[in-house]
PDB file of C-alpha atoms and ligand atoms in Angstrom:
ATOM      1  CA  MET G 163     -22.565 -81.926  75.159  1.00 59.00           C
ATOM      2  CA  ASP G 164     -23.060 -83.837  71.921  1.00 74.00           C
ATOM      3  CA  LYS G 165     -20.324 -86.464  71.865  1.00 72.00           C
ATOM      4  CA  THR G 166     -19.486 -85.722  68.263  1.00 82.00           C
ATOM      5  CA  ALA G 167     -19.573 -81.926  68.545  1.00 95.00           C
ATOM      6  CA  THR G 168     -16.416 -80.006  67.788  1.00 98.00           C
ATOM      7  CA  VAL G 169     -14.670 -78.681  70.908  1.00 98.00           C
ATOM      8  CA  ILE G 170     -12.801 -75.383  70.721  1.00 98.00           C
ATOM      9  CA  ALA G 171     -10.494 -74.773  73.679  1.00 99.00           C
ATOM     10  CA  PRO G 172      -8.503 -71.515  73.756  1.00 98.00           C
ATOM     11  CA  SER G 173      -5.253 -71.807  75.677  1.00 98.00           C
ATOM     12  CA  LEU G 174      -4.942 -69.240  78.453  1.00 98.00           C
ATOM     13  CA  LEU G 175      -1.169 -69.504  78.078  1.00 98.00           C
ATOM     14  CA  SER G 176      -1.495 -66.852  75.373  1.00 98.00           C
ATOM     15  CA  ALA G 177      -3.877 -64.666  77.414  1.00 98.00           C
ATOM     16  CA  ASP G 178      -2.809 -61.764  79.616  1.00 98.00           C
ATOM     17  CA  PHE G 179      -2.137 -63.368  83.019  1.00 97.00           C
ATOM     18  CA  ALA G 180      -2.919 -60.077  84.757  1.00 97.00           C
ATOM     19  CA  ARG G 181      -6.322 -59.968  83.023  1.00 98.00           C
ATOM     20  CA  LEU G 182      -7.386 -63.589  82.924  1.00 98.00           C
ATOM     21  CA  ALA G 183     -11.024 -62.927  83.826  1.00 98.00           C
ATOM     22  CA  GLU G 184     -11.390 -60.363  81.043  1.00 98.00           C
ATOM     23  CA  ASP G 185      -9.663 -62.609  78.528  1.00 98.00           C
ATOM     24  CA  MET G 186     -11.843 -65.576  79.499  1.00 98.00           C
ATOM     25  CA  ASP G 187     -15.002 -63.463  79.174  1.00 98.00           C
ATOM     26  CA  LYS G 188     -13.983 -62.345  75.692  1.00 98.00           C
ATOM     27  CA  VAL G 189     -14.332 -65.895  74.334  1.00 98.00           C
ATOM     28  CA  ALA G 190     -16.789 -67.518  76.756  1.00 98.00           C
ATOM     29  CA  ALA G 191     -19.790 -67.435  74.413  1.00 98.00           C
ATOM     30  CA  ASP G 192     -17.874 -69.019  71.545  1.00 98.00           C
ATOM     31  CA  VAL G 193     -15.928 -71.856  73.143  1.00 98.00           C
ATOM     32  CA  ASP G 194     -16.505 -75.222  74.796  1.00 98.00           C
ATOM     33  CA  TRP G 195     -13.565 -75.501  77.173  1.00 98.00           C
ATOM     34  CA  LEU G 196     -10.816 -73.191  78.447  1.00 99.00           C
ATOM     35  CA  HIS G 197      -7.413 -74.878  78.223  1.00 99.00           C
ATOM     36  CA  VAL G 198      -5.195 -74.276  81.256  1.00 99.00           C
ATOM     37  CA  ASP G 199      -1.509 -75.149  80.790  1.00 99.00           C
ATOM     38  CA  VAL G 200       0.118 -76.151  84.066  1.00 99.00           C
ATOM     39  CA  MET G 201       3.927 -76.275  83.749  1.00 98.00           C
ATOM     40  CA  ASP G 202       6.313 -77.024  86.589  1.00 98.00           C
ATOM     41  CA  ASN G 203       9.790 -76.127  85.278  1.00 98.00           C
ATOM     42  CA  HIS G 204      10.743 -79.813  85.617  1.00 98.00           C
ATOM     43  CA  PHE G 205       8.704 -81.881  83.168  1.00 98.00           C
ATOM     44  CA  VAL G 206       9.045 -78.896  80.807  1.00 98.00           C
ATOM     45  CA  PRO G 207      11.473 -75.969  81.194  1.00 98.00           C
ATOM     46  CA  ASN G 208       8.676 -73.428  81.361  1.00 98.00           C
ATOM     47  CA  LEU G 209       6.791 -72.423  84.520  1.00 98.00           C
ATOM     48  CA  THR G 210       3.197 -71.204  84.558  1.00 98.00           C
ATOM     49  CA  LEU G 211       0.614 -71.713  87.271  1.00 98.00           C
ATOM     50  CA  GLY G 212      -0.688 -74.229  89.770  1.00 98.00           C
ATOM     51  CA  PRO G 213      -3.641 -75.035  92.016  1.00 98.00           C
ATOM     52  CA  PRO G 214      -4.243 -71.580  93.573  1.00 98.00           C
ATOM     53  CA  VAL G 215      -4.582 -69.969  90.146  1.00 98.00           C
ATOM     54  CA  VAL G 216      -6.757 -72.806  88.830  1.00 98.00           C
ATOM     55  CA  LYS G 217      -8.991 -72.325  91.859  1.00 98.00           C
ATOM     56  CA  SER G 218      -9.373 -68.620  91.062  1.00 98.00           C
ATOM     57  CA  ILE G 219      -9.948 -69.286  87.354  1.00 98.00           C
ATOM     58  CA  LYS G 220     -12.640 -71.827  88.222  1.00 98.00           C
ATOM     59  CA  ALA G 221     -14.420 -69.245  90.376  1.00 98.00           C
ATOM     60  CA  ALA G 222     -14.243 -66.642  87.619  1.00 98.00           C
ATOM     61  CA  THR G 223     -15.849 -68.569  84.726  1.00 98.00           C
ATOM     62  CA  ASN G 224     -18.618 -71.019  83.921  1.00 98.00           C
ATOM     63  CA  VAL G 225     -16.743 -72.451  80.947  1.00 98.00           C
ATOM     64  CA  PRO G 226     -15.480 -76.000  81.671  1.00 98.00           C
ATOM     65  CA  LEU G 227     -11.754 -76.082  82.435  1.00 99.00           C
ATOM     66  CA  ASP G 228      -9.453 -78.369  80.469  1.00 99.00           C
ATOM     67  CA  CYS G 229      -6.316 -78.643  82.612  1.00 99.00           C
ATOM     68  CA  HIS G 230      -3.225 -79.821  80.735  1.00 99.00           C
ATOM     69  CA  LEU G 231      -0.645 -80.874  83.287  1.00 99.00           C
ATOM     70  CA  MET G 232       2.918 -80.682  81.999  1.00 99.00           C
ATOM     71  CA  ILE G 233       4.291 -81.695  85.380  1.00 99.00           C
ATOM     72  CA  GLU G 234       6.309 -84.439  86.981  1.00 98.00           C
ATOM     73  CA  ASP G 235       4.650 -86.916  89.308  1.00 98.00           C
ATOM     74  CA  PRO G 236       1.039 -86.625  88.134  1.00 99.00           C
ATOM     75  CA  ASP G 237       0.442 -89.757  90.222  1.00 99.00           C
ATOM     76  CA  ARG G 238       0.616 -87.433  93.202  1.00 98.00           C
ATOM     77  CA  TRP G 239      -0.653 -84.105  91.882  1.00 98.00           C
ATOM     78  CA  ALA G 240      -3.248 -84.672  89.139  1.00 99.00           C
ATOM     79  CA  VAL G 241      -6.198 -85.502  91.373  1.00 98.00           C
ATOM     80  CA  GLY G 242      -5.934 -82.116  93.093  1.00 98.00           C
ATOM     81  CA  TYR G 243      -7.017 -80.412  89.855  1.00 99.00           C
ATOM     82  CA  ALA G 244     -10.098 -82.641  89.658  1.00 99.00           C
ATOM     83  CA  GLU G 245     -10.899 -81.732  93.247  1.00 98.00           C
ATOM     84  CA  LEU G 246     -10.721 -78.052  92.294  1.00 98.00           C
ATOM     85  CA  GLY G 247     -13.501 -78.638  89.795  1.00 98.00           C
ATOM     86  CA  ALA G 248     -11.667 -79.013  86.484  1.00 99.00           C
ATOM     87  CA  TYR G 249     -13.927 -80.580  83.865  1.00 98.00           C
ATOM     88  CA  ASN G 250     -11.063 -82.534  82.293  1.00 99.00           C
ATOM     89  CA  VAL G 251      -7.603 -83.228  83.690  1.00 99.00           C
ATOM     90  CA  THR G 252      -4.972 -84.394  81.207  1.00 99.00           C
ATOM     91  CA  PHE G 253      -1.529 -85.534  82.356  1.00 99.00           C
ATOM     92  CA  HIS G 254       1.466 -86.711  80.334  1.00 99.00           C
ATOM     93  CA  ALA G 255       2.042 -90.395  79.695  1.00 98.00           C
ATOM     94  CA  GLU G 256       5.815 -89.757  79.869  1.00 98.00           C
ATOM     95  CA  ALA G 257       5.552 -88.493  83.457  1.00 98.00           C
ATOM     96  CA  ALA G 258       3.160 -91.059  84.896  1.00 98.00           C
ATOM     97  CA  ALA G 259       4.140 -94.193  86.825  1.00 98.00           C
ATOM     98  CA  ASP G 260       0.640 -95.701  86.674  1.00 98.00           C
ATOM     99  CA  PRO G 261      -1.560 -93.880  84.140  1.00 98.00           C
ATOM    100  CA  VAL G 262      -4.593 -96.109  84.623  1.00 98.00           C
ATOM    101  CA  ALA G 263      -4.545 -95.587  88.408  1.00 99.00           C
ATOM    102  CA  ILE G 264      -4.399 -91.816  87.895  1.00 99.00           C
ATOM    103  CA  ALA G 265      -7.336 -91.988  85.474  1.00 99.00           C
ATOM    104  CA  LYS G 266      -9.355 -93.882  88.076  1.00 98.00           C
ATOM    105  CA  ASP G 267      -8.515 -91.290  90.725  1.00 98.00           C
ATOM    106  CA  LEU G 268      -9.535 -88.450  88.399  1.00 99.00           C
ATOM    107  CA  ARG G 269     -12.874 -90.036  87.564  1.00 98.00           C
ATOM    108  CA  ALA G 270     -13.536 -90.796  91.225  1.00 98.00           C
ATOM    109  CA  ALA G 271     -12.864 -87.137  92.026  1.00 98.00           C
ATOM    110  CA  GLY G 272     -15.441 -86.091  89.420  1.00 98.00           C
ATOM    111  CA  SER G 273     -13.439 -85.050  86.368  1.00 98.00           C
ATOM    112  CA  LYS G 274     -12.787 -86.545  82.981  1.00 98.00           C
ATOM    113  CA  ALA G 275      -9.407 -88.251  82.622  1.00 99.00           C
ATOM    114  CA  GLY G 276      -7.018 -87.319  79.818  1.00 99.00           C
ATOM    115  CA  LEU G 277      -3.755 -88.815  78.578  1.00 99.00           C
ATOM    116  CA  ALA G 278      -1.286 -86.554  76.744  1.00 99.00           C
ATOM    117  CA  ILE G 279       1.315 -87.859  74.301  1.00 98.00           C
ATOM    118  CA  ASP G 280       4.300 -85.589  73.660  1.00 98.00           C
ATOM    119  CA  ARG G 281       6.109 -85.103  70.354  1.00 98.00           C
ATOM    120  CA  ASP G 282       8.682 -87.859  70.754  1.00 98.00           C
ATOM    121  CA  THR G 283       6.449 -90.515  72.307  1.00 98.00           C
ATOM    122  CA  PRO G 284       4.943 -93.240  70.128  1.00 98.00           C
ATOM    123  CA  VAL G 285       1.254 -93.660  70.711  1.00 98.00           C
ATOM    124  CA  GLU G 286       1.204 -97.423  70.128  1.00 97.00           C
ATOM    125  CA  ASP G 287       2.435 -98.169  73.650  1.00 95.00           C
ATOM    126  CA  TYR G 288      -0.716 -96.579  75.090  1.00 98.00           C
ATOM    127  CA  LEU G 289      -3.508 -97.761  72.799  1.00 98.00           C
ATOM    128  CA  ASP G 290      -4.409-100.664  75.083  1.00 98.00           C
ATOM    129  CA  ILE G 291      -5.117 -98.413  78.068  1.00 98.00           C
ATOM    130  CA  LEU G 292      -7.267 -95.876  76.219  1.00 98.00           C
ATOM    131  CA  PRO G 293     -10.556 -97.320  77.552  1.00 98.00           C
ATOM    132  CA  ALA G 294      -9.530 -95.951  80.974  1.00 98.00           C
ATOM    133  CA  PHE G 295      -9.595 -92.407  79.526  1.00 98.00           C
ATOM    134  CA  ASP G 296     -12.115 -89.836  78.322  1.00 98.00           C
ATOM    135  CA  THR G 297      -9.616 -87.690  76.401  1.00 98.00           C
ATOM    136  CA  VAL G 298      -6.426 -88.299  74.454  1.00 98.00           C
ATOM    137  CA  LEU G 299      -4.298 -85.239  73.776  1.00 99.00           C
ATOM    138  CA  ILE G 300      -1.853 -85.542  70.912  1.00 99.00           C
ATOM    139  CA  MET G 301       0.787 -82.826  71.007  1.00 99.00           C
ATOM    140  CA  THR G 302       1.393 -81.333  67.571  1.00 98.00           C
ATOM    141  CA  ILE G 303       4.535 -79.594  68.893  1.00 98.00           C
ATOM    142  CA  LYS G 304       7.015 -80.376  71.692  1.00 98.00           C
ATOM    143  CA  ALA G 305       5.199 -79.503  74.932  1.00 98.00           C
ATOM    144  CA  GLY G 306       6.436 -76.475  76.837  1.00 98.00           C
ATOM    145  CA  PHE G 307       5.855 -73.238  74.987  1.00 98.00           C
ATOM    146  CA  GLY G 308       3.135 -71.478  73.022  1.00 98.00           C
ATOM    147  CA  GLY G 309       3.734 -70.012  69.598  1.00 98.00           C
ATOM    148  CA  GLN G 310       5.619 -72.954  68.096  1.00 98.00           C
ATOM    149  CA  ALA G 311       5.119 -74.176  64.538  1.00 98.00           C
ATOM    150  CA  PHE G 312       2.684 -77.044  63.994  1.00 98.00           C
ATOM    151  CA  ILE G 313       4.425 -80.334  63.040  1.00 98.00           C
ATOM    152  CA  PRO G 314       2.308 -82.004  60.311  1.00 98.00           C
ATOM    153  CA  GLY G 315       4.015 -85.404  60.695  1.00 98.00           C
ATOM    154  CA  LEU G 316       2.509 -85.768  64.174  1.00 98.00           C
ATOM    155  CA  LEU G 317      -0.924 -86.129  62.588  1.00 98.00           C
ATOM    156  CA  ASP G 318       0.006 -89.759  61.878  1.00 98.00           C
ATOM    157  CA  LYS G 319      -0.525 -90.294  65.615  1.00 98.00           C
ATOM    158  CA  VAL G 320      -3.928 -88.614  65.419  1.00 98.00           C
ATOM    159  CA  ARG G 321      -4.883 -90.946  62.564  1.00 98.00           C
ATOM    160  CA  ALA G 322      -3.697 -94.000  64.515  1.00 98.00           C
ATOM    161  CA  VAL G 323      -5.687 -93.011  67.591  1.00 98.00           C
ATOM    162  CA  ARG G 324      -8.765 -92.180  65.487  1.00 98.00           C
ATOM    163  CA  ARG G 325      -8.655 -95.645  63.877  1.00 98.00           C
ATOM    164  CA  HIS G 326      -8.309 -97.241  67.324  1.00 98.00           C
ATOM    165  CA  ILE G 327     -11.187 -95.215  68.793  1.00 98.00           C
ATOM    166  CA  ASP G 328     -13.499 -95.963  65.880  1.00 97.00           C
ATOM    167  CA  SER G 329     -12.705 -99.648  65.585  1.00 97.00           C
ATOM    168  CA  GLY G 330     -13.063-100.140  69.336  1.00 97.00           C
ATOM    169  CA  HIS G 331     -16.152 -97.893  69.580  1.00 97.00           C
ATOM    170  CA  LEU G 332     -14.437 -96.010  72.392  1.00 97.00           C
ATOM    171  CA  ASP G 333     -16.069 -92.928  73.893  1.00 97.00           C
ATOM    172  CA  ILE G 334     -12.998 -90.669  73.822  1.00 98.00           C
ATOM    173  CA  ARG G 335     -12.278 -87.109  72.803  1.00 98.00           C
ATOM    174  CA  LEU G 336      -9.280 -86.763  70.492  1.00 98.00           C
ATOM    175  CA  GLU G 337      -7.640 -83.423  71.191  1.00 98.00           C
ATOM    176  CA  VAL G 338      -4.743 -81.692  69.444  1.00 99.00           C
ATOM    177  CA  ASP G 339      -2.531 -79.020  70.972  1.00 99.00           C
ATOM    178  CA  GLY G 340       0.242 -76.925  69.458  1.00 98.00           C
ATOM    179  CA  GLY G 341       0.321 -74.638  66.444  1.00 98.00           C
ATOM    180  CA  ILE G 342      -3.402 -75.036  65.805  1.00 99.00           C
ATOM    181  CA  ALA G 343      -4.439 -72.028  63.704  1.00 98.00           C
ATOM    182  CA  MET G 344      -6.490 -71.049  60.654  1.00 98.00           C
ATOM    183  CA  ASP G 345      -4.009 -72.734  58.307  1.00 98.00           C
ATOM    184  CA  THR G 346      -3.576 -75.994  60.276  1.00 98.00           C
ATOM    185  CA  ILE G 347      -6.879 -76.823  61.985  1.00 98.00           C
ATOM    186  CA  GLU G 348      -8.446 -78.400  58.901  1.00 98.00           C
ATOM    187  CA  ALA G 349      -5.586 -80.888  58.530  1.00 98.00           C
ATOM    188  CA  ALA G 350      -5.922 -81.836  62.206  1.00 98.00           C
ATOM    189  CA  ALA G 351      -9.685 -82.261  61.817  1.00 98.00           C
ATOM    190  CA  GLU G 352      -9.286 -84.364  58.680  1.00 97.00           C
ATOM    191  CA  ALA G 353      -6.823 -86.579  60.578  1.00 98.00           C
ATOM    192  CA  GLY G 354      -9.554 -87.280  63.122  1.00 97.00           C
ATOM    193  CA  ALA G 355      -9.228 -84.722  65.914  1.00 98.00           C
ATOM    194  CA  ASP G 356     -12.473 -83.444  67.435  1.00 98.00           C
ATOM    195  CA  ALA G 357     -11.111 -81.087  70.124  1.00 98.00           C
ATOM    196  CA  PHE G 358      -8.768 -78.226  69.281  1.00 98.00           C
ATOM    197  CA  VAL G 359      -6.532 -76.168  71.562  1.00 99.00           C
ATOM    198  CA  ALA G 360      -5.384 -72.812  70.223  1.00 99.00           C
ATOM    199  CA  GLY G 361      -3.385 -70.183  72.072  1.00 98.00           C
ATOM    200  CA  THR G 362      -1.672 -67.782  69.698  1.00 98.00           C
ATOM    201  CA  ALA G 363      -4.396 -68.136  67.052  1.00 98.00           C
ATOM    202  CA  VAL G 364      -7.002 -66.952  69.572  1.00 99.00           C
ATOM    203  CA  TYR G 365      -5.302 -64.475  71.906  1.00 98.00           C
ATOM    204  CA  GLY G 366      -2.905 -63.210  69.267  1.00 98.00           C
ATOM    205  CA  ALA G 367      -5.896 -62.211  67.136  1.00 98.00           C
ATOM    206  CA  ALA G 368      -7.398 -58.719  67.195  1.00 98.00           C
ATOM    207  CA  ASP G 369     -10.813 -60.285  67.948  1.00 98.00           C
ATOM    208  CA  PRO G 370     -10.356 -63.511  69.966  1.00 98.00           C
ATOM    209  CA  ALA G 371     -14.058 -64.446  69.838  1.00 98.00           C
ATOM    210  CA  ALA G 372     -14.172 -64.069  66.062  1.00 98.00           C
ATOM    211  CA  ALA G 373     -11.023 -66.207  65.837  1.00 99.00           C
ATOM    212  CA  CYS G 374     -12.772 -68.961  67.843  1.00 98.00           C
ATOM    213  CA  ARG G 375     -15.801 -68.855  65.530  1.00 98.00           C
ATOM    214  CA  LYS G 376     -13.587 -69.048  62.481  1.00 98.00           C
ATOM    215  CA  LEU G 377     -11.573 -71.959  63.908  1.00 98.00           C
ATOM    216  CA  ARG G 378     -14.811 -73.809  64.661  1.00 98.00           C
ATOM    217  CA  ALA G 379     -16.181 -73.236  61.162  1.00 98.00           C
ATOM    218  CA  LEU G 380     -12.958 -74.520  59.589  1.00 98.00           C
ATOM    219  CA  ALA G 381     -12.836 -77.590  61.864  1.00 98.00           C
ATOM    220  CA  GLU G 382     -16.490 -78.431  61.344  1.00 98.00           C
ATOM    221  CA  GLY G 383     -16.185 -78.086  57.581  1.00 97.00           C
ATOM    222  CA  ALA G 384     -13.165 -80.377  57.485  1.00 97.00           C
ATOM    223  CA  ARG G 385     -14.746 -82.891  59.858  1.00 95.00           C
ATOM    224  CA  SER G 386     -17.944 -83.135  57.883  1.00 90.00           C
ATOM    225  CA  ARG G 387     -16.006 -83.619  54.644  1.00 87.00           C
ATOM    226  CA  GLY G 388     -14.000 -86.387  56.370  1.00 76.00           C
ATOM    227  CA  LEU G 389     -17.090 -88.083  57.765  1.00 70.00           C
ATOM    228  CA  THR G 390     -18.783 -87.961  54.373  1.00 66.00           C
ATOM    229  CA  SER G 391     -15.830 -89.537  52.571  1.00 66.00           C
ATOM    230  CA  ALA G 392     -15.477 -92.244  55.268  1.00 63.00           C
ATOM    231  CA  ALA G 393     -19.158 -93.087  54.883  1.00 60.00           C
ATOM    232  CA  THR G 394     -18.833 -93.203  51.099  1.00 59.00           C
ATOM    233  CA  ALA G 395     -15.829 -95.523  51.381  1.00 58.00           C
ATOM    234  CA  THR G 396     -17.799 -97.992  53.507  1.00 55.00           C
ATOM    235  CA  GLY G 397     -20.916 -97.714  51.378  1.00 51.00           C
ATOM    236  CA  ALA G 398     -22.881 -96.076  54.175  1.00 51.00           C
ATOM    237  CA  VAL G 399     -25.236 -93.238  53.404  1.00 46.00           C
ATOM    238  CA  PRO G 400     -23.987 -89.945  54.905  1.00 43.00           C
ATOM    239  CA  GLY G 401     -26.536 -88.843  57.483  1.00 40.00           C
TER     240      GLY G 401
HETATM  241  C1  DX5 X 583       2.246 -75.777  74.969  1.00 85.33           C
HETATM  242  C2  DX5 X 583       0.821 -75.820  75.435  1.00 85.33           C
HETATM  243  C3  DX5 X 583      -0.180 -75.304  74.482  1.00 85.33           C
HETATM  244  C4  DX5 X 583       0.057 -73.889  74.011  1.00 85.33           C
HETATM  245  C5  DX5 X 583      -0.372 -73.851  72.588  1.00 85.33           C
HETATM  246  O1  DX5 X 583       2.981 -76.789  75.527  1.00 85.33           O
HETATM  247  O2  DX5 X 583       0.421 -77.123  75.782  1.00 85.33           O
HETATM  248  O3  DX5 X 583      -1.503 -75.438  74.999  1.00 85.33           O
HETATM  249  O4  DX5 X 583      -0.643 -72.909  74.718  1.00 85.33           O
HETATM  250  O5  DX5 X 583      -0.077 -72.611  72.078  1.00 85.33           O
HETATM  251  P1  DX5 X 583      -0.159 -72.316  70.520  1.00 85.33           P
HETATM  252  O6  DX5 X 583      -1.602 -72.520  70.137  1.00 85.33           O
HETATM  253  O7  DX5 X 583       0.309 -70.919  70.417  1.00 85.33           O
HETATM  254  O8  DX5 X 583       0.721 -73.325  69.846  1.00 85.33           O
HETATM  255 ZN1   ZN X 584      -1.683 -77.319  76.354  1.00 85.33          ZN
END
């Protein structure tokens, strides 16, 4: 995949859990990743699914799986999702004893390594370890439930991470999750996100595939406007 391409990742949390295969097929041609929210009723109050379901999901789709672990003790459990064939495994900084060691384990097991930053966690404490990761996930809500309202102030963290990635020439996806919809995705893209999780905006829509195409068009438009103005500011010629 082109490293700069926009990634659209519908969250299966908003799909019908009794019809996951059908709901995955509905969007497969129009998305880059499928976002799988693993919640353990400890790190977050909600409870969703774990390894047996991820294994079945993996067998039922060719779309790369983006596992978002909202669980305690990722030091112990995260690598199992890589071993099941997840494309990207993202765990929460707040839950990890040794985030860099987990990232190494994930990469050794064949997946990308992602670090998630929840609503109340400053991102500055983690900037130095970003080179160990392939993905940074900035929550734009408090992790735990779908259907919450996007919090615009959290885009300051996206901007800070984008500056850090660009100035350090890091090869990292910058993903946003929570309240991403037709009326918020452009602001997230302008702040520097390049991967977008959307649950309600996709599976709450009458036509989930059309919703994915529309989200992509909005994100790509906003990203190209942002890239053009950044190039103009530095005197570079937009390419
Ligand atoms: C919530 C999850 C999200 C959730 C987003 O903690 O991490 O992935 O599915 O749902 P929406 O897009 O409805 O905010
Ligand atoms: Zn998520």
